[in-house]
Coordinates of C-alpha atoms in Angstrom, one line a residue:
Chain L
X1 CA 10.5 -19.0 -28.8
X2 CA 9.5 -19.0 -25.1
X3 CA 8.4 -15.7 -23.5
X4 CA 9.9 -16.5 -20.2
X5 CA 12.5 -19.1 -19.2
X6 CA 13.2 -19.6 -15.5
X7 CA 16.1 -21.9 -14.8
X8 CA 17.2 -23.3 -11.4
X9 CA 15.9 -20.3 -9.6
X10 CA 16.4 -20.2 -5.7
X11 CA 15.6 -17.6 -3.2
X12 CA 16.0 -17.3 0.6
X13 CA 15.1 -14.8 3.0
X14 CA 17.6 -15.1 5.8
X15 CA 17.6 -18.6 6.8
X16 CA 14.1 -19.3 5.2
X17 CA 14.4 -21.0 1.9
X18 CA 11.4 -19.9 -0.1
X19 CA 12.3 -21.3 -3.6
X20 CA 14.6 -24.1 -4.6
X21 CA 15.8 -24.7 -8.1
X22 CA 12.6 -24.0 -9.8
X23 CA 12.2 -24.1 -13.6
X24 CA 9.5 -22.8 -15.8
X25 CA 9.0 -21.9 -19.3
X26 CA 6.2 -20.1 -20.4
X27 CA 5.3 -20.1 -24.3
X28 CA 3.7 -17.4 -26.1
X29 CA -0.1 -17.2 -25.3
X30 CA 0.0 -19.4 -22.5
X31 CA -2.0 -18.3 -19.5
X32 CA -0.3 -19.9 -16.2
X33 CA -2.2 -19.7 -13.1
X34 CA -0.1 -20.2 -9.8
X35 CA -1.9 -21.4 -6.8
X36 CA -0.8 -22.5 -3.4
X37 CA -1.1 -21.6 0.4
X38 CA 0.1 -18.4 1.7
X39 CA 3.9 -18.2 2.2
X40 CA 4.4 -20.9 -0.5
X41 CA 6.6 -18.7 -2.5
X42 CA 4.2 -18.1 -5.3
X43 CA 4.4 -14.3 -5.1
X44 CA 8.0 -14.2 -4.6
X45 CA 8.5 -16.3 -7.7
X46 CA 6.4 -13.9 -9.6
X47 CA 8.3 -11.0 -8.5
X48 CA 11.6 -12.8 -9.5
X49 CA 10.3 -13.0 -13.1
X50 CA 10.5 -9.1 -13.1
X51 CA 13.5 -9.0 -11.0
X52 CA 11.7 -7.2 -8.4
X53 CA 13.3 -9.8 -6.1
X54 CA 16.9 -10.6 -6.8
X55 CA 17.1 -14.6 -7.0
X56 CA 20.0 -15.9 -5.0
X57 CA 20.7 -18.5 -7.7
X58 CA 19.4 -19.3 -11.1
X59 CA 18.6 -17.4 -14.3
X60 CA 15.5 -15.5 -15.7
X61 CA 15.2 -15.1 -19.5
X62 CA 12.5 -12.6 -20.9
X63 CA 12.5 -13.5 -24.6
X64 CA 16.1 -13.7 -25.8
X65 CA 17.1 -11.3 -22.8
X66 CA 18.7 -12.7 -19.5
X67 CA 17.2 -10.5 -16.9
X68 CA 19.6 -11.9 -14.3
X69 CA 22.7 -11.0 -16.3
X70 CA 24.7 -8.2 -14.7
X71 CA 24.7 -6.6 -18.1
X72 CA 21.0 -6.8 -18.7
X73 CA 19.3 -3.4 -19.5
X74 CA 16.7 -4.0 -16.8
X75 CA 14.6 -0.8 -17.6
X76 CA 14.3 -1.9 -21.2
X77 CA 13.5 -5.4 -20.7
X78 CA 10.7 -4.4 -18.0
X79 CA 8.9 -2.3 -20.5
X80 CA 7.8 -5.6 -22.1
X81 CA 6.6 -7.1 -18.9
X82 CA 3.5 -5.7 -17.3
X83 CA 3.1 -6.2 -13.5
X84 CA -0.3 -5.9 -11.6
X85 CA -0.3 -5.8 -8.0
X86 CA -2.8 -6.7 -5.4
X87 CA -2.8 -3.3 -4.1
X88 CA -3.0 -1.4 -7.5
X89 CA -0.4 1.2 -6.6
X90 CA -1.6 3.8 -9.1
X91 CA 0.5 7.0 -8.9
X92 CA -1.5 9.1 -6.5
X93 CA 0.0 12.3 -7.6
X94 CA -1.6 12.0 -11.1
X95 CA -5.1 11.8 -12.7
X96 CA -6.1 8.5 -14.5
X97 CA -5.0 9.6 -17.8
X98 CA -1.7 10.7 -16.8
X99 CA -1.1 7.4 -14.9
X100 CA -1.6 5.7 -18.3
X101 CA 0.4 8.1 -20.6
X102 CA 3.3 8.7 -18.3
X103 CA 5.5 5.7 -19.4
X104 CA 4.5 5.8 -23.2
X105 CA 5.3 9.5 -23.3
X106 CA 8.5 9.4 -21.2
X107 CA 9.8 6.0 -22.3
X108 CA 8.6 5.4 -25.6
X109 CA 8.6 9.0 -26.9
X110 CA 4.9 9.0 -27.9
X111 CA 3.5 12.5 -28.5
X112 CA 1.1 13.4 -25.8
X113 CA -2.0 13.5 -28.2
X114 CA -1.2 9.9 -29.4
X115 CA -0.5 8.6 -26.0
X116 CA -3.9 10.1 -24.7
X117 CA -5.8 8.7 -27.6
X118 CA -4.4 5.3 -27.1
X119 CA -5.1 5.5 -23.3
X120 CA -8.8 6.6 -24.2
X121 CA -9.3 3.6 -26.3
X122 CA -8.0 1.3 -23.6
X123 CA -10.1 3.1 -21.0
X124 CA -13.1 2.5 -23.0
X125 CA -12.4 -1.2 -23.3
X126 CA -12.5 -1.5 -19.7
X127 CA -15.3 0.9 -19.2
X128 CA -13.8 3.6 -17.4
X129 CA -13.3 6.4 -20.0
X130 CA -15.6 8.7 -18.0
X131 CA -13.1 8.6 -15.2
X132 CA -10.1 9.8 -17.2
X133 CA -9.6 13.1 -15.3
X134 CA -10.3 11.7 -11.8
X135 CA -7.5 11.3 -9.2
X136 CA -6.9 7.6 -8.2
X137 CA -8.1 8.1 -4.6
X138 CA -11.8 8.7 -5.4
X139 CA -11.9 5.5 -7.5
X140 CA -13.2 2.1 -6.1
X141 CA -10.8 -0.9 -5.7
X142 CA -12.1 -2.5 -8.7
X143 CA -11.7 0.6 -10.9
X144 CA -8.2 1.2 -9.6
X145 CA -7.3 -2.5 -10.5
X146 CA -8.7 -2.0 -14.2
X147 CA -6.7 1.2 -14.5
X148 CA -3.6 -0.4 -13.2
X149 CA -4.2 -3.1 -15.9
X150 CA -4.6 -0.4 -18.5
X151 CA -1.4 1.4 -17.3
X152 CA 0.6 -1.8 -18.1
X153 CA -1.2 -2.3 -21.4
X154 CA -0.4 1.1 -22.6
X155 CA 3.3 0.0 -22.8
X156 CA 2.2 -2.9 -25.0
X157 CA 3.8 -5.6 -23.0
X158 CA 4.4 -9.1 -24.4
X159 CA 3.7 -10.6 -21.1
X160 CA 1.6 -9.7 -18.0
X161 CA 2.2 -10.7 -14.4
X162 CA -0.6 -10.7 -12.0
X163 CA 0.1 -10.8 -8.0
X164 CA -3.3 -11.7 -6.6
X165 CA -5.0 -8.9 -8.6
X166 CA -8.5 -9.5 -6.6
X167 CA -7.2 -10.3 -3.1
X168 CA -7.6 -6.6 -1.9
X169 CA -11.0 -6.2 -3.6
X170 CA -14.6 -6.3 -2.0
X171 CA -16.2 -9.4 -3.3
X172 CA -18.6 -7.2 -5.3
X173 CA -15.6 -5.8 -7.2
X174 CA -13.9 -9.0 -8.0
X175 CA -16.0 -9.7 -11.0
X176 CA -15.2 -6.5 -13.0
X177 CA -11.4 -7.4 -12.7
X178 CA -11.9 -10.9 -13.7
X179 CA -13.8 -9.8 -16.6
X180 CA -10.8 -7.7 -17.7
X181 CA -8.6 -10.6 -17.3
X182 CA -10.8 -12.6 -19.5
X183 CA -10.7 -9.9 -22.2
X184 CA -7.0 -10.2 -22.2
X185 CA -7.1 -13.7 -22.3
X186 CA -9.3 -13.5 -25.5
X187 CA -6.9 -11.3 -27.0
X188 CA -4.2 -13.9 -26.6
X189 CA -2.1 -12.1 -24.0
X190 CA 0.5 -14.2 -22.4
X191 CA -0.1 -14.1 -18.6
X192 CA 1.1 -15.4 -15.3
X193 CA -1.4 -15.1 -12.6
X194 CA -1.1 -15.7 -9.0
X195 CA -4.6 -15.9 -7.5
X196 CA -6.9 -17.6 -4.8
X197 CA -9.9 -17.5 -7.1
X198 CA -10.1 -21.2 -8.0
X199 CA -13.2 -21.1 -10.2
X200 CA -11.6 -18.3 -12.2
X201 CA -8.2 -20.3 -12.4
X202 CA -9.8 -23.3 -13.7
X203 CA -11.7 -21.2 -16.3
X204 CA -8.8 -19.2 -17.7
X205 CA -5.6 -21.1 -17.2
X206 CA -4.0 -23.3 -19.8
X207 CA -1.7 -24.6 -17.2
X208 CA -1.9 -24.6 -13.4
X209 CA 1.1 -24.7 -11.1
X210 CA 0.5 -25.7 -7.4
X211 CA 3.3 -24.3 -5.3
X212 CA 4.4 -26.1 -2.2
X213 CA 7.8 -27.3 -0.8
X214 CA 9.8 -24.5 -2.2
X215 CA 8.8 -24.9 -5.7
X216 CA 6.3 -26.3 -8.2
X217 CA 4.9 -29.1 -6.4
X218 CA 2.5 -30.4 -9.1
X219 CA 1.5 -28.9 -12.4
X220 CA -1.0 -29.8 -15.1
X221 CA -4.0 -28.7 -17.0
X222 CA -7.0 -27.3 -14.9
X223 CA -8.6 -30.7 -15.4
X224 CA -5.5 -32.6 -14.0
X225 CA -5.2 -30.3 -11.1
X226 CA -8.5 -29.7 -10.0
X227 CA -10.3 -33.1 -11.0
X228 CA -7.5 -35.6 -10.4
X229 CA -4.7 -34.2 -8.4
X230 CA -1.9 -36.8 -8.2
X231 CA 0.0 -35.6 -5.1
X232 CA -1.2 -35.5 -1.6
X233 CA -0.5 -31.9 -0.7
X234 CA -2.2 -30.8 -4.0
X235 CA -5.2 -33.0 -3.0
X236 CA -5.5 -31.6 0.4
X237 CA -5.2 -28.1 -1.0
X238 CA -7.8 -28.4 -3.8
X239 CA -10.3 -30.2 -1.4
X240 CA -9.5 -27.7 1.3
X241 CA -12.5 -27.7 3.6
X242 CA -14.1 -24.4 4.9
X243 CA -15.3 -24.3 8.5
X244 CA -17.8 -22.5 10.5
X245 CA -17.9 -22.8 14.3
X246 CA -20.3 -21.7 16.9
X247 CA -20.5 -22.3 20.6
X248 CA -23.8 -22.3 22.5
X249 CA -23.9 -22.2 26.3
X250 CA -27.0 -20.5 27.2
X251 CA -30.6 -21.9 26.5
X252 CA -31.5 -18.2 25.5
X253 CA -28.6 -18.1 22.8
X254 CA -28.7 -15.5 20.1
X255 CA -30.5 -17.4 17.3
X256 CA -30.7 -14.4 14.9
X257 CA -26.9 -13.8 15.1
X258 CA -26.1 -17.5 14.5
X259 CA -28.5 -17.5 11.4
X260 CA -26.9 -14.2 10.2
X261 CA -23.4 -15.7 10.5
X262 CA -24.3 -18.9 8.8
X263 CA -25.8 -16.8 6.0
X264 CA -22.6 -14.9 5.5
X265 CA -20.6 -18.2 5.6
X266 CA -22.6 -19.7 3.0
X267 CA -22.6 -16.4 0.9
X268 CA -18.8 -16.4 1.1
X269 CA -18.6 -19.7 -0.6
X270 CA -21.2 -19.2 -3.2
X271 CA -23.9 -21.4 -1.8
X272 CA -27.2 -20.6 -3.4
X273 CA -30.3 -19.3 -1.6
X274 CA -32.1 -22.8 -1.4
X275 CA -29.0 -24.4 0.2
X276 CA -28.5 -21.5 2.5
X277 CA -32.1 -21.8 3.8
X278 CA -31.6 -25.5 4.3
X279 CA -28.5 -25.0 6.2
X280 CA -30.1 -22.6 8.4
X281 CA -33.2 -24.7 9.0
X282 CA -31.4 -27.9 9.7
X283 CA -29.0 -26.1 12.1
X284 CA -31.9 -24.5 13.9
X285 CA -33.8 -27.7 14.1
X286 CA -30.9 -29.7 15.4
X287 CA -30.0 -27.3 18.1
X288 CA -33.7 -27.1 19.4
X289 CA -34.1 -30.8 19.1
X290 CA -31.1 -31.3 21.4
X291 CA -32.1 -28.2 23.7
X292 CA -35.4 -29.7 24.5
X293 CA -33.9 -33.0 25.4
X294 CA -32.0 -31.6 28.3
X295 CA -35.3 -32.0 30.2
X296 CA -34.5 -29.7 33.2
X297 CA -34.8 -26.1 32.1
X298 CA -31.9 -25.1 34.4
X299 CA -29.5 -27.8 33.2
X300 CA -26.4 -26.2 31.8
X301 CA -26.1 -26.1 28.0
X302 CA -22.8 -26.9 26.4
X303 CA -23.2 -27.2 22.5
X304 CA -20.9 -26.7 19.7
X305 CA -22.0 -26.3 16.1
X306 CA -19.5 -26.9 13.3
X307 CA -20.4 -26.5 9.7
X308 CA -17.8 -27.5 7.0
X309 CA -18.0 -26.9 3.3
X310 CA -16.0 -28.8 0.7
X311 CA -15.5 -26.3 -2.1
X312 CA -15.1 -29.0 -4.7
X313 CA -17.9 -31.3 -4.4
X314 CA -19.8 -28.4 -2.7
X315 CA -21.0 -30.7 0.1
X316 CA -22.0 -29.1 3.4
X317 CA -21.8 -31.0 6.8
X318 CA -23.3 -30.0 9.9
X319 CA -21.8 -31.2 13.1
X320 CA -23.3 -30.9 16.6
X321 CA -21.8 -31.9 19.9
X322 CA -24.1 -31.6 22.9
X323 CA -23.1 -32.4 26.4
X324 CA -25.7 -34.1 28.4
X325 CA -27.9 -37.3 28.7
X326 CA -27.8 -39.7 25.7
X327 CA -30.3 -38.9 23.1
X328 CA -30.7 -39.8 19.6
X329 CA -33.2 -37.6 17.9
X330 CA -33.0 -39.5 14.8
X331 CA -34.5 -42.3 16.5
X332 CA -37.5 -40.3 18.0
X333 CA -40.9 -41.1 17.2
X334 CA -41.9 -38.9 14.2
X335 CA -45.6 -39.6 14.3
X336 CA -45.5 -37.2 17.3
X337 CA -45.8 -33.5 16.3
X338 CA -43.3 -32.5 18.9
X339 CA -40.5 -34.2 16.8
X340 CA -41.6 -32.3 13.7
X341 CA -38.1 -31.1 13.4
X342 CA -36.6 -34.4 13.1
X343 CA -38.8 -35.1 10.3
X344 CA -37.7 -31.9 8.5
X345 CA -34.0 -33.2 8.9
X346 CA -34.7 -36.5 7.8
X347 CA -36.4 -35.3 4.7
X348 CA -33.6 -32.6 3.9
X349 CA -30.3 -34.4 4.7
X350 CA -28.4 -37.0 2.6
X351 CA -27.0 -38.6 5.6
X352 CA -27.6 -38.5 9.3
X353 CA -25.2 -40.0 11.9
X354 CA -25.5 -40.2 15.6
X355 CA -22.8 -41.2 18.2
X356 CA -22.7 -41.0 22.1
X357 CA -19.3 -41.3 24.0
X358 CA -20.6 -41.3 27.5
X359 CA -20.6 -37.3 27.9
X360 CA -21.3 -36.0 24.5
X361 CA -23.9 -36.5 21.9
X362 CA -22.5 -36.2 18.5
X363 CA -24.8 -35.6 15.6
X364 CA -23.6 -35.1 12.0
X365 CA -25.8 -34.5 9.0
X366 CA -24.7 -34.1 5.4
X367 CA -26.6 -31.7 3.1
Chain Y
X1 CA 4.9 63.5 22.3
X2 CA 2.5 62.4 19.5
X3 CA 3.1 59.6 17.0
X4 CA 4.4 61.8 14.2
X5 CA 7.2 63.0 16.3
X6 CA 8.0 59.4 17.4
X7 CA 8.0 58.2 13.8
X8 CA 10.2 61.1 12.8
X9 CA 12.7 60.7 15.6
X10 CA 13.1 56.9 15.3
X11 CA 12.8 56.2 11.4
X12 CA 13.6 59.4 9.7
X13 CA 16.1 61.6 11.6
X14 CA 19.7 61.0 10.9
X15 CA 18.6 58.6 7.9
X16 CA 17.5 56.1 10.5
X17 CA 15.4 54.2 7.9
X18 CA 18.5 53.7 5.7
X19 CA 20.2 52.0 8.7
X20 CA 17.0 49.9 9.4
X21 CA 16.8 48.7 5.7
X22 CA 20.6 47.9 5.9
X23 CA 19.8 45.8 8.9
X24 CA 17.0 44.2 7.1
X25 CA 19.2 43.6 4.2
X26 CA 21.5 41.7 6.2
X27 CA 18.9 39.6 7.9
X28 CA 17.4 38.8 4.4
X29 CA 20.8 38.0 3.0
X30 CA 21.8 35.7 5.8
X31 CA 18.4 33.9 5.8
X32 CA 18.1 33.5 2.0
X33 CA 21.7 32.1 1.6
X34 CA 21.2 29.9 4.6
X35 CA 17.9 28.5 3.3
X36 CA 19.3 27.8 -0.2
X37 CA 22.8 26.3 1.2
X38 CA 20.9 24.6 4.0
X39 CA 18.4 23.1 1.6
X40 CA 20.9 21.9 -0.9
X41 CA 23.2 20.4 2.0
X42 CA 20.0 18.9 3.6
X43 CA 19.2 17.1 0.3
X44 CA 22.7 15.7 0.5
X45 CA 22.3 14.4 4.0
X46 CA 18.8 13.0 3.2
X47 CA 20.4 11.1 0.2
X48 CA 23.0 9.9 2.6
X49 CA 20.5 8.8 5.2
X50 CA 18.9 6.8 2.5
X51 CA 22.2 5.2 1.3
X52 CA 22.6 1.6 0.6
X53 CA 25.6 1.6 2.9
X54 CA 25.1 1.4 6.6
X55 CA 28.2 3.6 7.4
X56 CA 27.0 6.5 5.4
X57 CA 23.3 6.1 6.8
X58 CA 24.7 6.1 10.3
X59 CA 27.0 9.2 9.8
X60 CA 24.0 11.2 8.4
X61 CA 21.7 10.0 11.1
X62 CA 24.3 11.0 13.7
X63 CA 24.9 14.5 12.0
X64 CA 21.0 15.1 12.2
X65 CA 20.8 14.1 15.8
X66 CA 23.7 16.2 16.9
X67 CA 22.8 19.4 15.0
X68 CA 19.1 19.2 15.7
X69 CA 20.0 18.7 19.5
X70 CA 22.2 21.8 19.7
X71 CA 21.2 25.3 20.0
X72 CA 21.9 27.3 16.9
X73 CA 23.4 30.1 18.9
X74 CA 26.0 28.0 20.5
X75 CA 26.6 26.5 17.0
X76 CA 27.2 30.0 15.7
X77 CA 29.5 31.1 18.6
X78 CA 31.5 27.8 18.2
X79 CA 31.8 28.5 14.5
X80 CA 32.9 32.2 15.0
X81 CA 35.1 31.8 18.1
X82 CA 36.7 28.5 17.7
X83 CA 36.4 27.2 14.0
X84 CA 36.9 30.4 12.0
X85 CA 38.8 32.0 15.1
X86 CA 41.7 34.1 13.5
X87 CA 40.7 33.5 10.0
X88 CA 39.8 36.4 7.6
X89 CA 36.3 35.1 6.9
X90 CA 33.8 37.7 7.5
X91 CA 31.3 37.3 10.3
X92 CA 28.4 37.0 7.8
X93 CA 29.8 34.1 5.9
X94 CA 30.5 32.3 9.3
X95 CA 26.7 33.0 10.3
X96 CA 25.6 31.7 6.9
X97 CA 27.7 28.6 7.4
X98 CA 26.3 28.0 10.8
X99 CA 22.6 28.5 9.9
X100 CA 23.1 26.4 6.6
X101 CA 24.3 23.6 9.0
X102 CA 21.4 24.2 11.2
X103 CA 18.9 24.3 8.4
X104 CA 20.5 21.2 6.6
X105 CA 19.8 19.0 9.6
X106 CA 16.0 20.2 9.9
X107 CA 15.5 19.8 6.0
X108 CA 17.2 16.5 6.0
X109 CA 14.8 15.1 8.8
X110 CA 12.0 16.7 7.1
X111 CA 12.6 15.3 3.4
X112 CA 13.6 11.9 4.9
X113 CA 10.4 11.4 6.8
X114 CA 8.4 12.7 3.8
X115 CA 9.9 10.3 1.4
X116 CA 9.5 7.5 3.8
X117 CA 5.7 8.5 4.1
X118 CA 5.3 7.9 0.4
X119 CA 4.1 4.7 -1.0
X120 CA 7.3 2.9 -2.0
X121 CA 5.2 0.4 -4.2
X122 CA 4.2 3.1 -6.6
X123 CA 7.8 3.8 -7.3
X124 CA 8.2 0.1 -7.7
X125 CA 5.2 0.1 -10.1
X126 CA 6.9 2.8 -12.1
X127 CA 9.9 0.7 -12.2
X128 CA 8.0 -2.3 -13.6
X129 CA 7.0 0.0 -16.6
X130 CA 10.6 0.5 -17.3
X131 CA 11.4 3.7 -15.6
X132 CA 15.0 3.8 -14.0
X133 CA 15.4 4.4 -10.2
X134 CA 15.9 8.2 -10.6
X135 CA 13.1 8.5 -13.1
X136 CA 10.8 6.8 -10.6
X137 CA 12.0 9.0 -7.8
X138 CA 11.7 12.3 -9.7
X139 CA 8.3 11.5 -11.4
X140 CA 6.5 9.7 -8.6
X141 CA 8.3 9.7 -5.1
X142 CA 9.5 13.4 -5.2
X143 CA 6.2 15.2 -6.0
X144 CA 4.4 13.2 -3.4
X145 CA 7.1 13.7 -0.7
X146 CA 7.1 17.4 -1.5
X147 CA 3.6 17.8 -0.8
X148 CA 4.0 16.0 2.5
X149 CA 7.1 18.1 3.4
X150 CA 5.7 21.4 2.4
X151 CA 4.3 22.5 5.7
X152 CA 7.3 21.5 7.9
X153 CA 9.7 22.8 5.4
X154 CA 7.9 26.2 5.3
X155 CA 7.9 26.7 9.2
X156 CA 11.6 25.5 9.3
X157 CA 12.4 28.5 7.1
X158 CA 10.3 30.9 9.1
X159 CA 12.0 29.6 12.2
X160 CA 15.4 30.1 10.6
X161 CA 14.6 33.7 9.7
X162 CA 13.7 34.3 13.3
X163 CA 16.7 32.4 14.6
X164 CA 19.1 34.8 12.5
X165 CA 18.2 37.6 15.2
X166 CA 21.0 36.1 17.4
X167 CA 23.8 37.1 14.8
X168 CA 24.3 40.3 16.9
X169 CA 26.3 38.1 19.3
X170 CA 29.0 37.7 16.7
X171 CA 29.3 41.4 15.7
X172 CA 26.8 41.3 12.8
X173 CA 24.4 44.4 12.5
X174 CA 21.3 42.8 11.4
X175 CA 17.6 43.9 11.9
X176 CA 17.3 43.0 15.4
X177 CA 20.7 44.8 16.3
X178 CA 19.4 48.0 14.3
X179 CA 16.2 47.8 16.1
X180 CA 18.1 47.6 19.5
X181 CA 20.4 50.5 18.7
X182 CA 17.8 52.8 17.4
X183 CA 15.7 51.9 20.3
X184 CA 18.3 52.8 22.8
X185 CA 19.6 56.0 20.9
X186 CA 16.1 57.6 20.8
X187 CA 14.8 56.3 23.9
X188 CA 11.8 54.5 22.3
X189 CA 12.5 51.0 22.6
X190 CA 8.9 49.8 22.9
X191 CA 8.1 51.5 19.7
X192 CA 11.2 50.0 17.8
X193 CA 10.4 46.6 19.0
X194 CA 7.0 46.9 17.6
X195 CA 8.6 47.9 14.2
X196 CA 10.9 45.0 14.4
X197 CA 8.0 42.5 15.1
X198 CA 6.1 43.8 12.2
X199 CA 9.1 43.4 9.9
X200 CA 9.7 39.8 10.9
X201 CA 6.1 39.1 10.7
X202 CA 6.2 40.6 7.1
X203 CA 9.2 38.3 6.1
X204 CA 7.3 35.2 7.4
X205 CA 4.3 36.1 5.5
X206 CA 6.1 36.9 2.3
X207 CA 7.4 33.5 2.7
X208 CA 4.3 31.8 3.2
X209 CA 2.8 33.8 0.3
X210 CA 5.6 32.6 -2.0
X211 CA 4.7 29.0 -1.3
X212 CA 1.0 29.8 -1.7
X213 CA 1.7 31.5 -4.9
X214 CA 3.9 28.6 -6.1
X215 CA 1.2 26.2 -5.4
X216 CA -1.5 28.1 -7.3
X217 CA 0.8 28.2 -10.3
X218 CA 1.3 24.6 -10.3
X219 CA -2.5 24.0 -10.1
X220 CA -3.1 26.5 -12.9
X221 CA -0.5 24.9 -15.1
X222 CA -2.0 21.5 -14.5
X223 CA -5.6 22.8 -15.0
X224 CA -4.7 24.5 -18.5
X225 CA -3.3 21.1 -19.8
X226 CA -6.6 19.3 -18.6
X227 CA -8.8 21.8 -20.2
X228 CA -7.2 21.2 -23.6

C-alpha cells in the first residue's frame, strides 16, 4: 500500500496557476527529493500533501485516508505525517523537552515520564540531550532544526515531509542537519524532501522529481536526473552555471578585495584549496598582463572579469574583456621574463582563447 | 493647625473615613466589574476582528476605531442621559456598561496586535503534529500573545481606574467625589487631594503587584516541574 497518493492535484494563487494536475505515489521506504527553481511550486506541492494549502482540485491520500475529503479527520491523519520547515518554528514559549513532549502527552495521552524518556532517547540520537532544558531562542539554527525533526519523530510518523530544511542555515550547520536526515534514511523512514542541496539529493534520494511547468517535469533515479537528464529544462537546471562578476576601471584597483571575493565564490561552490589558488593566480596574471599592455599609464581602464563555474563537471572558466588596443598575451614571447605571467597561464589552463572585435580584447581560459 | 488636627478633622470627625472607604469601594467596584466585563467583551471583539468573514471583521474594526476615538466621559454621559435615560437602571450599572465598552475596545486592539505579533508558523507547526486549531491557539499562540500584551493590558487597567474618577458627572459618589466633598466641607482641599492621589496610586500599584505576583507564581510552577 502506498504511503501517499496524490491524484490530479491543481493549485492556483489568484490568476497564477502553480500546479496543474500533478500525480504522485510515494511507497513505503521511498525517499523522494523534489528539486526545481524558485517559484516552481515544489514547496506548495509539499504543503498540499499535509493540506496546509488547500488544493483547488485533486485528491491526496495518506495511507487509506483521503485527506482532501470534507469528512477527513485532519488532526488524526496529520499525527502520522511529520513536517519540517525551513524556519524551524519551534514553540518559543517552551523549552526543548516540552517542545518534543507536548504532542505525545496531549494527543497520544502518553504519561509525562514516558514521553520525556522517549524525548531524551531521541535527543541523544541527534546529539542534543544536553540542551533539553534550554529555550529555543538560545540555540543555533542547526540545533533548532535537529530539534524540530525530533519533535516530529516523537509522534512516530509514518512519513516525513521536509520543506528546504537547510536553506535557512549557515553553511557550517548544514552538515549536522543533513547527517540527521541520513540517519532517518538509514532507519527506513519514508521521506519527501524539497531541497537545493544537489549533492545531498543525489546521495539520499531513491527518486528525484524535477519540478517545472506547473508540475513534475521529469523524474527518475538520481543517476538518471543528474547524469543523463532527458528534457531540456532539467538539463539547464542540473548544469546550472554559477557566475562571478567583477568590473575594473582603475589601474589601482583593489586586488585584495577581488581576491577575497573570488575566494568566497570558490568556497561557496566547494572548490578545493588548490583550485581556488589557481583561480586567483590566473585571474591576477590575466589582469596584469592586459593592464601592462595599455602602454600609456594614464589611459583609461575598462575591464570586466567573469568567472563561471559548472557545478556538475566542476569546470571553471575565467573570462576577461578589456577595452583597448589589440593585444593577444597568449602569443607573447615567453622567453622574455616580462611575460612570466603568460607562462604561468599556459601551464595551468586547460584551454586558452583570444578574440578581438575592434574595441575589446576577449580572453577566456578554462581551468 | 498641626497635622494631627487636620487628620482628625478630615478623616475621623463625623466618620469621614467611612465615607471615604465607601467612595473607595464604589471606585473599586466599578473598576473591577468594568475590567472583567470589558476584558471578556474585548476577547469577543478580538475574535470577531480575526473572523474569516469580512463583514464581521469590518464591524469589529469599526467598533474599535469609534470607541477608542471617543472620550470616555462623553460615552458615559451618552449612556446615562440618552441610552438609559428614564430607565430604572442604577447609575453604577450604567457606568460599568460605559467603562466596559471603553475597556473592551482597548483590550481588543491590544490582544489583536499581540496575536498578530506571534509567529503564525508555530501554530501551523502545532497543527502538523495533529493539534486542532483551538489547541494550537491555546497552547502556542495564547501564551506568547499574553506575554506580548501584558504591558499594554496592565496600563489599560490602570488608566481605566483613573478614568472612573469622572463618574461623579452621573451622580455617583465615588472616591474622587468623596475626596472633593470632604475637602470642601473641611476647607482642606489640598490635603484631601493628596489623600486621593495616594489612594489612586495605591490601587495602581496593587494592580501592578498582582501581575508581578502572577508572573512569579507561573515561573515557580514551571521551575518546580523542571527541577523534578
